[in-house]
Short mmCIF file of C-alpha atoms and ligand atoms in Angstrom, two decimals:
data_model
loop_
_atom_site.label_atom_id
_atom_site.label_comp_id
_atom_site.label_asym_id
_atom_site.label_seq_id
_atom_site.Cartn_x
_atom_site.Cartn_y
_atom_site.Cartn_z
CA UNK A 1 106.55 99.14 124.33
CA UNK A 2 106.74 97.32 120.86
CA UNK A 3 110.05 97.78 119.00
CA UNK A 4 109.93 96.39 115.15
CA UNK A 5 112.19 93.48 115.09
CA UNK A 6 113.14 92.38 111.50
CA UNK A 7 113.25 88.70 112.29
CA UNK A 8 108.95 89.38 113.75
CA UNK A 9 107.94 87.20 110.82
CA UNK A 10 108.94 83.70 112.26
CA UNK A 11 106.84 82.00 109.43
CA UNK A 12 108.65 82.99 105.98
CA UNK A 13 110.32 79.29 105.80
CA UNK A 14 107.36 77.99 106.04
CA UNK A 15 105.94 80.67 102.97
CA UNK A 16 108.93 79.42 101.08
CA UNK A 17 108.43 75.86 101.53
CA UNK A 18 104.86 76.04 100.77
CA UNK A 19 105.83 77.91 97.79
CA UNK A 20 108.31 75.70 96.72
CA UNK A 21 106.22 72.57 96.80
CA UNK A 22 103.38 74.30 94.08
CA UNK A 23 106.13 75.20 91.61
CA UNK A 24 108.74 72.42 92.03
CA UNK A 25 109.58 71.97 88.49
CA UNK A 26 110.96 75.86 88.06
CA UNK A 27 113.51 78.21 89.37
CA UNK A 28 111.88 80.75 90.93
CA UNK A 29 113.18 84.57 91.18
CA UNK A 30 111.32 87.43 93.15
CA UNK A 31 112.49 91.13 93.47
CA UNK A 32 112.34 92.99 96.36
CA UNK A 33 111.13 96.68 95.57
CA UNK A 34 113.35 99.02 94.56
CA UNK A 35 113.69 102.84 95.94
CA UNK A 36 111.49 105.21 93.50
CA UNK A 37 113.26 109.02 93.17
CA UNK A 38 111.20 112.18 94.09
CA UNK A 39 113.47 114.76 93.14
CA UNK A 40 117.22 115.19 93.29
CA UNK A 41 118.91 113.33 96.48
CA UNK A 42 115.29 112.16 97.62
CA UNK A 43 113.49 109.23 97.84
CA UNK A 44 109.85 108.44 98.71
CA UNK A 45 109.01 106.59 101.56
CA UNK A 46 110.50 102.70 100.83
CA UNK A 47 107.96 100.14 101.40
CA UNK A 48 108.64 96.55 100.87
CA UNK A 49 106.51 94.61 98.17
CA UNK A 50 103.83 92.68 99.42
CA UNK A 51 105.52 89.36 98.26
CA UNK A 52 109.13 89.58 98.91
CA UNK A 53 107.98 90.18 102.52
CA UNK A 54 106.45 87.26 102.36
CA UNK A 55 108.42 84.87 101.57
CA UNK A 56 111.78 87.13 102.79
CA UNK A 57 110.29 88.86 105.72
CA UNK A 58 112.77 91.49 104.56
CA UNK A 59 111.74 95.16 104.54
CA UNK A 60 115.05 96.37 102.95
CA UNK A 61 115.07 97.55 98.94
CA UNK A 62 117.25 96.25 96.02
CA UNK A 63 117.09 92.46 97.46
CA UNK A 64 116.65 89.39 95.45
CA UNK A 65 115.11 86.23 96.72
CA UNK A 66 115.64 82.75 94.46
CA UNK A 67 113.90 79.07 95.03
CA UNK A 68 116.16 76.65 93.36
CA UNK A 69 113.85 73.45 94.51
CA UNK A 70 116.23 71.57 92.82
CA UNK A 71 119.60 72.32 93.95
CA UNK A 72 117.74 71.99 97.18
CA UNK A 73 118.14 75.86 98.89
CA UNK A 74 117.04 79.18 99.03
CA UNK A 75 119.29 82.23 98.48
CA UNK A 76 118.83 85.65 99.34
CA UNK A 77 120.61 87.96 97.40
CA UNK A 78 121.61 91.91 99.42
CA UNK A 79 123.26 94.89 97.86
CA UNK A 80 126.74 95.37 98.09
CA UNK A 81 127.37 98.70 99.77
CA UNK A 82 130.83 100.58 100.29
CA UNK A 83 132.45 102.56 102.43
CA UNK A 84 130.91 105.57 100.95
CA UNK A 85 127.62 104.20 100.84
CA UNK A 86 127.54 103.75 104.49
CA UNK A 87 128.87 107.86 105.61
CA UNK A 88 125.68 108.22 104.48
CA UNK A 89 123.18 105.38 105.15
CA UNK A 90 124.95 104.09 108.59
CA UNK A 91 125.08 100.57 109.30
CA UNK A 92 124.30 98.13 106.85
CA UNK A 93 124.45 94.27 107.45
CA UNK A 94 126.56 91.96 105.58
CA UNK A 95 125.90 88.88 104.41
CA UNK A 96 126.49 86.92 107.65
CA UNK A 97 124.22 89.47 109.35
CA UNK A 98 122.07 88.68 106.95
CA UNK A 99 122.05 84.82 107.35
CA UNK A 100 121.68 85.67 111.03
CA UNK A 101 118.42 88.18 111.25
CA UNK A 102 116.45 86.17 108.27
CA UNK A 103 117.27 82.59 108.65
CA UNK A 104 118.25 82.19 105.03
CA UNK A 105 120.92 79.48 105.05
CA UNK A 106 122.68 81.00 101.46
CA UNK A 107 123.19 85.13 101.57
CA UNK A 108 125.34 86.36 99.05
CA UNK A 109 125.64 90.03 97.02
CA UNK A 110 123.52 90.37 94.00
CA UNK A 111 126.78 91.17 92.17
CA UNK A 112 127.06 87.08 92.65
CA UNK A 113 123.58 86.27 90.73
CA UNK A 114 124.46 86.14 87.29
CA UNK A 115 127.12 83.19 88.39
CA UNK A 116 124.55 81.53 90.41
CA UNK A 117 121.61 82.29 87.69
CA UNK A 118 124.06 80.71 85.27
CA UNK A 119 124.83 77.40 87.38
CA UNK A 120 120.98 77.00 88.43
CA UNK A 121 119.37 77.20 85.07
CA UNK A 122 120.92 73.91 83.74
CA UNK A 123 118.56 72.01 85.93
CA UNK A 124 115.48 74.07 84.75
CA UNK A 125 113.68 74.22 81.47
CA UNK A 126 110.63 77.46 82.77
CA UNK A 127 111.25 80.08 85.53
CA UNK A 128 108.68 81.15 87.63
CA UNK A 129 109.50 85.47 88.37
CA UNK A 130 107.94 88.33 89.16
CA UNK A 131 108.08 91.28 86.38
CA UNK A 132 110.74 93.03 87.95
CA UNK A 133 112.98 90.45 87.92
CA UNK A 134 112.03 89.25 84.93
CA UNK A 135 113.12 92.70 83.64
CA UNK A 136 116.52 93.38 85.47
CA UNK A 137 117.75 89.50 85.24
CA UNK A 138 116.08 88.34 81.65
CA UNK A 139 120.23 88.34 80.17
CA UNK A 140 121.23 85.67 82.92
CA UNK A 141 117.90 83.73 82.13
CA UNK A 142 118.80 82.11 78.60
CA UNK A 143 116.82 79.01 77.86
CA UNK A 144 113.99 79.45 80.67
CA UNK A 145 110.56 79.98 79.81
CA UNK A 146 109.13 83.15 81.98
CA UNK A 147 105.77 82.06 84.38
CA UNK A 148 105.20 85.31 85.20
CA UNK A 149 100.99 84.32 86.32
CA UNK A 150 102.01 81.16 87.35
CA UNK A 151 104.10 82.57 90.30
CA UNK A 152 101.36 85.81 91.06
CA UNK A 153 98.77 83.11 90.88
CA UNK A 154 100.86 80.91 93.40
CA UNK A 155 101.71 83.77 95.57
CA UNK A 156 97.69 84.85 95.65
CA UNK A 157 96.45 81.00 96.71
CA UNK A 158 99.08 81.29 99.26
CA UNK A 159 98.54 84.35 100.93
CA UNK A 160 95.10 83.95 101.42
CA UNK A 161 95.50 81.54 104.15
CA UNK A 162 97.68 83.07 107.14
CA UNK A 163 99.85 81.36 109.09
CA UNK A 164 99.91 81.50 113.09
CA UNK A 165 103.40 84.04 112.65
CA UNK A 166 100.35 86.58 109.91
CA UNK A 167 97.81 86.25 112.71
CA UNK A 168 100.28 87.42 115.23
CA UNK A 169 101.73 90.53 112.98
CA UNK A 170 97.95 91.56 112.59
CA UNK A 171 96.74 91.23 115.75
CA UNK A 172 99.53 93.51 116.99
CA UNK A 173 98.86 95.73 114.15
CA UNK A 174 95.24 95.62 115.74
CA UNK A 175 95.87 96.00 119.44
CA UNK A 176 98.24 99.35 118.55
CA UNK A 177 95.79 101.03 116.33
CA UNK A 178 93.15 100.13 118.99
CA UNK A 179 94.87 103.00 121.03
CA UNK A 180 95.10 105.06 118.02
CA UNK A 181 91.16 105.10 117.41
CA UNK A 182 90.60 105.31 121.40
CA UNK A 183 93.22 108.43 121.63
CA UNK A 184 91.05 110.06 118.62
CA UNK A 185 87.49 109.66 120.37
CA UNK A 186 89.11 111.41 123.22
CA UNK A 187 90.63 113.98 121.57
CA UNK A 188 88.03 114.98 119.13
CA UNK A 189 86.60 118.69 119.99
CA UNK A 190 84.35 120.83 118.07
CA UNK A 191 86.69 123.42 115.74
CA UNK A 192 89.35 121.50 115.25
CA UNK A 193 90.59 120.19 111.51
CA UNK A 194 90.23 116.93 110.21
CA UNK A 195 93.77 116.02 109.69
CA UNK A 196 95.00 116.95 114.02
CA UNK A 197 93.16 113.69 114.60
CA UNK A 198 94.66 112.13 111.73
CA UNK A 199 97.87 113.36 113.48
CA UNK A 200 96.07 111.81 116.96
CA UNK A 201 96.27 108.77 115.01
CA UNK A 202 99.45 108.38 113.37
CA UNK A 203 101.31 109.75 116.44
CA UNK A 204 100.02 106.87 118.73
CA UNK A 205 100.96 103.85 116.38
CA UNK A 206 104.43 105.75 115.64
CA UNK A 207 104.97 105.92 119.54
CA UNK A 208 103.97 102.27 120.15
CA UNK A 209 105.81 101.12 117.29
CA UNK A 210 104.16 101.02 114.38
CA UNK A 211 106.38 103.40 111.30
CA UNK A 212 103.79 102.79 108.59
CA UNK A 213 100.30 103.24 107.65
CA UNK A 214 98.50 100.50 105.92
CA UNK A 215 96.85 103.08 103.91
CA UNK A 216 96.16 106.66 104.25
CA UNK A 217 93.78 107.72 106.93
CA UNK A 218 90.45 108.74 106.06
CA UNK A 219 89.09 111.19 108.65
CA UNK A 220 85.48 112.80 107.58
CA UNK A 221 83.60 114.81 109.83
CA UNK A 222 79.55 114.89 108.72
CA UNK A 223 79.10 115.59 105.37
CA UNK A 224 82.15 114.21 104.63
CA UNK A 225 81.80 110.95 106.22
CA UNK A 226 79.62 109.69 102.93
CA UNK A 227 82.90 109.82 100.90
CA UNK A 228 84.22 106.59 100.88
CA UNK A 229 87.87 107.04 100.40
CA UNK A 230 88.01 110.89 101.25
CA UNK A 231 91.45 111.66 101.80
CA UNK A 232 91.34 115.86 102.25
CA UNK A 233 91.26 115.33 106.08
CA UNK A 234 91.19 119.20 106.56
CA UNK A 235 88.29 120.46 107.10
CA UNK A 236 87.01 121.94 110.39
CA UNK A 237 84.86 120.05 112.56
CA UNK A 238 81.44 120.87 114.19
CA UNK A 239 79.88 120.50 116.66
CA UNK A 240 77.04 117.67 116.23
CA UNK A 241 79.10 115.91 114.16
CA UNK A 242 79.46 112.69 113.31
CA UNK A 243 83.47 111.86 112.55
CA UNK A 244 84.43 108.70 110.48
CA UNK A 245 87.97 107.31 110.85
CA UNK A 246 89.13 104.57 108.47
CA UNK A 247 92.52 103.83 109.64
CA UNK A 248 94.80 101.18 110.53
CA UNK A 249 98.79 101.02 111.28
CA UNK A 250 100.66 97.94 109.37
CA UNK A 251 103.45 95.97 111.44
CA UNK A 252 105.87 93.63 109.61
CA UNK A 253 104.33 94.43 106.76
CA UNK A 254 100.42 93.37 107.86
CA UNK A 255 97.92 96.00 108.10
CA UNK A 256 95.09 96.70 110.43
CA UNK A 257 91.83 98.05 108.61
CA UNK A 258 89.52 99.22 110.88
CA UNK A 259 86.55 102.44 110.86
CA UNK A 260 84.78 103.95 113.92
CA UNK A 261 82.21 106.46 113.53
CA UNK A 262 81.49 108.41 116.98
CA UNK A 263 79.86 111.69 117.76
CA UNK A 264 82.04 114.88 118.14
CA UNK A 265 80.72 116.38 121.77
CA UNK A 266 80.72 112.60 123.11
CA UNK A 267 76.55 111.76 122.70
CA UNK A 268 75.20 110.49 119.50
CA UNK A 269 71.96 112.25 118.62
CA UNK A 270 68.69 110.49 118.29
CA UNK A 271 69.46 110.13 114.10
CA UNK A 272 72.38 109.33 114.66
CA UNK A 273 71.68 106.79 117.44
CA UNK A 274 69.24 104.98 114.71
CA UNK A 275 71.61 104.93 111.59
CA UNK A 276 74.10 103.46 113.59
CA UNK A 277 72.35 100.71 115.20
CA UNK A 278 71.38 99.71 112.29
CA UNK A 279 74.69 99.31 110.96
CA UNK A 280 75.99 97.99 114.12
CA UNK A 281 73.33 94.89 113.91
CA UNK A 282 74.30 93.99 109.94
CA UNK A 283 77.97 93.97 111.25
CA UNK A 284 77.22 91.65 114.36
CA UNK A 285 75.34 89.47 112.00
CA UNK A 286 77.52 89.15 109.26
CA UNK A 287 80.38 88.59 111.39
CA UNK A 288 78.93 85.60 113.01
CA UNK A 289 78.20 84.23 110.20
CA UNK A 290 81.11 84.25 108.65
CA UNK A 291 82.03 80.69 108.96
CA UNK A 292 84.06 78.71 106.35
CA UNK A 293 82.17 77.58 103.74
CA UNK A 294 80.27 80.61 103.37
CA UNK A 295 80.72 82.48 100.02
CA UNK A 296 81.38 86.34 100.63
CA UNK A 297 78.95 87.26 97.69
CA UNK A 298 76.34 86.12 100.08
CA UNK A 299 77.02 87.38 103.31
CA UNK A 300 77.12 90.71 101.58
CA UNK A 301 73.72 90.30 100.52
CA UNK A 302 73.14 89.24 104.16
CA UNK A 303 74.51 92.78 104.99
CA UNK A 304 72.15 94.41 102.66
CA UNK A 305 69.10 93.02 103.52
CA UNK A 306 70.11 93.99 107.36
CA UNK A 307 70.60 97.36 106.39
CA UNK A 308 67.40 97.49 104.49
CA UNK A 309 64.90 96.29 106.80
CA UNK A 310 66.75 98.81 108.79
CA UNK A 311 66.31 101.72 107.02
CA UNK A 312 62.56 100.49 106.07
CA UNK A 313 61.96 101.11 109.69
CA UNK A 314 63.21 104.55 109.97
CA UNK A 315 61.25 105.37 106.73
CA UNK A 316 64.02 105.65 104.05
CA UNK A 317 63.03 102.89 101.88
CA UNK A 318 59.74 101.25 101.08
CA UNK A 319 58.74 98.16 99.40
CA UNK A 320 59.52 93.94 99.85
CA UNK A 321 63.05 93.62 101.39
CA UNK A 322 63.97 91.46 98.54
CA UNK A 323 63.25 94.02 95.77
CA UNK A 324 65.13 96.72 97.78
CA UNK A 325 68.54 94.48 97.77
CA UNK A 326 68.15 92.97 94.27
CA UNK A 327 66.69 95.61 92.68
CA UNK A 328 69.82 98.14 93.83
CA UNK A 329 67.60 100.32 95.90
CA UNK A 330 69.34 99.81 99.11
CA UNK A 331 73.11 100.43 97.52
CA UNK A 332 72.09 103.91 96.81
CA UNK A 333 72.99 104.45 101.09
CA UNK A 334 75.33 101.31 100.90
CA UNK A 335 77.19 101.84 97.74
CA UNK A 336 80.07 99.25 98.38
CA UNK A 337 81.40 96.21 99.08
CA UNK A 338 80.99 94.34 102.97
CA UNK A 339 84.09 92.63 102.78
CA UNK A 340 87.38 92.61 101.53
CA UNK A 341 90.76 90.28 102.09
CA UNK A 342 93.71 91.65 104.31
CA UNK A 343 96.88 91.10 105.14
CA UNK A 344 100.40 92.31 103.49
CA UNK A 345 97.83 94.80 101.13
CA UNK A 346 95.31 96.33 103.23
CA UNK A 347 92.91 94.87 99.59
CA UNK A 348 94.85 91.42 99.97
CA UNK A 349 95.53 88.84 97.77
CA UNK A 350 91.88 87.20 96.52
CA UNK A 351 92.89 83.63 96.80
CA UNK A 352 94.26 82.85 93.66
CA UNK A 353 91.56 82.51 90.20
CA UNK A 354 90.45 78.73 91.57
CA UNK A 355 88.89 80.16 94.04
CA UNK A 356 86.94 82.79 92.25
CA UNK A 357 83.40 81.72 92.26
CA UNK A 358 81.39 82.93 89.31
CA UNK A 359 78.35 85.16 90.25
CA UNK A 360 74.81 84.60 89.74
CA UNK A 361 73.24 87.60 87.53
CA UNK A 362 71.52 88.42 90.24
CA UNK A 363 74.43 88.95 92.30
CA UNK A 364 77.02 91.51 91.72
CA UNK A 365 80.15 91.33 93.99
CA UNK A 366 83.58 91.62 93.35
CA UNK A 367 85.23 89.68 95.63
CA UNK A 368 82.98 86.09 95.96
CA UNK A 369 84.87 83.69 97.37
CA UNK A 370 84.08 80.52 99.31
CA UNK A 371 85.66 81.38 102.79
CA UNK A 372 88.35 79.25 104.67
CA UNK A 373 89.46 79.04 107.71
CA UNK A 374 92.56 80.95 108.29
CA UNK A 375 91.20 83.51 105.49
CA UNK A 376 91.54 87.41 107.23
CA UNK A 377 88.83 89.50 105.97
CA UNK A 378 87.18 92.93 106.83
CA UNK A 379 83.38 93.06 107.92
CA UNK A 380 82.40 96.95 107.13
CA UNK A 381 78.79 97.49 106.50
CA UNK A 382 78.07 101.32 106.26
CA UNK A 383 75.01 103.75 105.58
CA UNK A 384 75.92 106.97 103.56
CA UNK A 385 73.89 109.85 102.18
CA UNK A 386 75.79 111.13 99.62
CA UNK A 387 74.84 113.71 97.14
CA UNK A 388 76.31 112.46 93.99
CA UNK A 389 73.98 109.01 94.21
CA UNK A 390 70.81 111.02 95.65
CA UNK A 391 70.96 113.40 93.06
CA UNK A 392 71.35 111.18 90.52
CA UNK A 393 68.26 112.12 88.01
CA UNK A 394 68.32 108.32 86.27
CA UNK A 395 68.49 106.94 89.43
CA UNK A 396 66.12 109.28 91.41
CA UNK A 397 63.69 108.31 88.00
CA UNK A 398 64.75 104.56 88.98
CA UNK A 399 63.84 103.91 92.31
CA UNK A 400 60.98 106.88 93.26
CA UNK A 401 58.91 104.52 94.65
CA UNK A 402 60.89 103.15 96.98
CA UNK A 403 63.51 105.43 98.42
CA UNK A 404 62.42 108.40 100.31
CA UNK A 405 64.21 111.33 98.65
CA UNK A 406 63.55 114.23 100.60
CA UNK A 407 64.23 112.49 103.66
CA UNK A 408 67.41 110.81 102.58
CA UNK A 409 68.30 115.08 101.25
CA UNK A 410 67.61 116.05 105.18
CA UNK A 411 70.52 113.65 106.14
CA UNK A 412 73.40 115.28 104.05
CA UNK A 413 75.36 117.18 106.64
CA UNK A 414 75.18 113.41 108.13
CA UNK A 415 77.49 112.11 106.41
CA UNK A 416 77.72 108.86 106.65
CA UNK A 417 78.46 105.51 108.88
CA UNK A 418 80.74 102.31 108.67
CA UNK A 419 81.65 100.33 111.18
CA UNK A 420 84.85 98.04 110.36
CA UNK A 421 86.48 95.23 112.36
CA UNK A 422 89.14 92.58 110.99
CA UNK A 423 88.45 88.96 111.29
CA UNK A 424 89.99 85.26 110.90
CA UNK A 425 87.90 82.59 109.55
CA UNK A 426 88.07 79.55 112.40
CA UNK A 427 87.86 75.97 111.62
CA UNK A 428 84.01 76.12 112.99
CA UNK A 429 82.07 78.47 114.90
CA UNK A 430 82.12 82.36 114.67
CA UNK A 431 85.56 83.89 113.57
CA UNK A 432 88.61 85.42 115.54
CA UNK A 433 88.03 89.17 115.86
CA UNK A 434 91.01 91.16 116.11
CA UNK A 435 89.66 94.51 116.14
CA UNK A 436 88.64 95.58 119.77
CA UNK A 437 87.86 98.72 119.80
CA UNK A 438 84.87 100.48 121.72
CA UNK A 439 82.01 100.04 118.64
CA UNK A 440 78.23 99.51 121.18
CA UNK A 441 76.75 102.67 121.31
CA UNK A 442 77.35 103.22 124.88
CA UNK A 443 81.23 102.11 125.09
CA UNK A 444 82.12 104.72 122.25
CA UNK A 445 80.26 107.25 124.20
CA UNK A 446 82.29 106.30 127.22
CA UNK A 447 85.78 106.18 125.17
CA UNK A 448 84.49 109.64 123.34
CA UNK A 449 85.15 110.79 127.49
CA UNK A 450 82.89 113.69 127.77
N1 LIG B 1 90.39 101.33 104.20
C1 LIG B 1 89.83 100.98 102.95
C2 LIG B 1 88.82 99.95 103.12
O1 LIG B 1 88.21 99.85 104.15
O2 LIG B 1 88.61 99.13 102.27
MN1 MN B 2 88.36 97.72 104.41
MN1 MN B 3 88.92 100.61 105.96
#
């Protein structure tokens, strides 16, 4: 069984360093988050900002983290807490602890910052912080010139590669939700509600470990299924349907992002057998050819044009493939993006603005980069029939010669399809896939367990 170890992110140094050697000329302050009040004596759930856990590794709130490159060390600053303080929140480390469980050589209290803020700045003329600090420390920061982008830009070009200690957190992530999604295909019946396999879900990473979601689950059964980020999760299911589960448990911080779409009764129909082959074969292919060099803006149109021919042959659309995909025809069942980053933010950092390359007008992506190796990214094709784009008078005006209306209308208790799995970019050949759970036809019929 997998216990969460706060030192389980063995490569912050290395995040620091790194950090350190792109903004050498600047002190540089990040805050960890801070708890946010719900009502009276209650918090909401803490979660750790995306950056302070990367570069501290720390999921605690009300920390500080400062890079003085200069005066050669890295100090972590922790919250004082008294006597009092601890009747209520139990044990709480001190600052040798501290040094101890994070490997950060200079702990003190943040009651001890403005001192060391006022000592540091001499040797600095701009400092590189985050907003928050910027706002809770700007008194102690006299005569420094705030780089507020300059450090999110940093951060973003950092994060985008992963280091061997990110691969590891994600893969785990991975390998525990992989039981998640395989305890939901076998417990999926006919009459139950939406959220008791959400529940399925969350119970299974909890018990192996993983306390957080990366995001909330999104569990649609047919008709629901074309919502893309439906988040009711309590409706009943039926019998015939299809159910789609988007969900993925986060360890150290790293999330897993991963769909499955099976059949509720443990045999995909003969529609649904179709749809999802289709989807199935644009994920394969996109997948293997995600190589590095490769810009993301292209492998989705890879994924489009998949998905067309596709649905050309089961008589949705009509018409050259190429006027399907770059006339919009096709994103009508396929109305979002292939692939997105991941890591610390289920939508991860996008690489930092150098490496945002400009689309072609025929092209319309948000997220076009040139991939890397090291660079984890989803690879979620999907097929949808949703109402709100099929109804559409404009576009139904728009595109009646080549999309098949009334049949697409037949399909709306369908629902829809996606198919995610979470990959690393190798050096050469086809990427590391992380996500293993059952996804050919005939394994999710034989993890469904009928
Ligand atoms: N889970 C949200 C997404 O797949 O992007
Ligand atoms: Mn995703
Ligand atoms: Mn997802």
């Amino acid at each position: 069984m997998f216990v969460f170890d706060p030192k389980i992110n063995k490569d912050c140094a290395a995040h620091r360093k790194a950090l350190r050697k792109i903004l050498p000329d600047g002190l540089t302050l990040v805050s960890g988050g801070v708890e946010v009040a719900r009502n009276n004596d209650v918090n909401y759930v803490f979660r750790q900002t995306s950056d302070f856990l990367y570069l501290a590794g720390v999921p605690e709130p009300n920390y500080f983290l400062m890079l003085d490159p200069k005066g050669g060390r890295d100090t972590l600053f922790i919250p004082r807490v008294d006597a009092h303080h601890r009747v209520w929140l139990g044990h709480v480390p001190d600052v040798t602890e501290t040094r101890r469980t994070y490997g950060i050589g200079d702990v003190r209290y943040t009651d001890e910052l403005p001192a060391v803020l006022k000592k540091a700045r001499s040797r600095y003329r701009a400092v590189y912080a985050d907003g928050g600090a910027l706002r809770r420390l700007r008194p102690h920061l006299k005569g420094l010139k705030p780089r507020p982008g300059l450090l999110d830009d940093a951060l973003q070009v950092l994060r985008a590669v992963k280091t061997q200690g990110e691969i590891e957190l994600m893969r785990r992530a991975n390998d525990i939700s992989r039981e998640g999604h395989v305890a939901v295909m076998k417990t999926a019946r006919p009459g139950m509600r939406e959220y008791e396999l959400q529940a399925e879900f969350e119970r299974t990473c909890t018990r192996l470990g993983l306390r957080h979601q990366g995001y909330p689950p999104i569990v649609a059964a047919g008709k629901n299924g074309a919502v893309l980020h439906y988040h009711h999760n309590n409706q009943v299911i039926k019998k015939g349907d299809l159910l789609l589960i988007d969900a993925g448990g986060e360890c150290g911080g790293y999330s897993a992002d991963i769909t499955r779409t099976f059949p509720v009764g443990g045999r995909f129909s003969r529609r649904q057998r179709d749809i999802y082959a289709v989807v199935l074969e644009a994920q394969k292919q996109c997948i293997d050819r995600a190589r590095p060099g490769v810009l993301s803006g292209d492998l989705h149109y890879h994924s489009m044009r998949v998905l067309a021919d596709g649905l050309k042959d089961l008589g949705f659309l009509k018409g050259p493939t190429d006027d399907l995909v770059y006339g919009g025809a096709v994103r009508l069942f396929y109305p979002h993006g292939l692939t997105h980053m991941l890591g610390l933010d289920v939508h991860d950092s996008l690489g930092g603005r150098k490496r945002q390359v400009p689309c072609p007008p025929h092209i319309r992506v948000r997220f076009n980069a040139r991939l890397e190796a090291g660079f984890a990214i989803t690879m979620e094709p999907g097929v949808y029939f949703n109402p709100a784009l099929f109804n559409d008078s404009a576009l139904r005006k728009k595109y009646r010669g080549q999309i098949d209306f009334k049949k697409a209308e037949s399909f709306y208790d369908f629902g829809g399809v996606r198919i995610e799995d979470d990959i690393v970019v190798r050096p050469s050949g086809p990427p590391l896939n992380l996500t293993s759970v059952p996804k050919e036809i005939d394994d999710v019929e034989a993890a469904c367990g009928y």
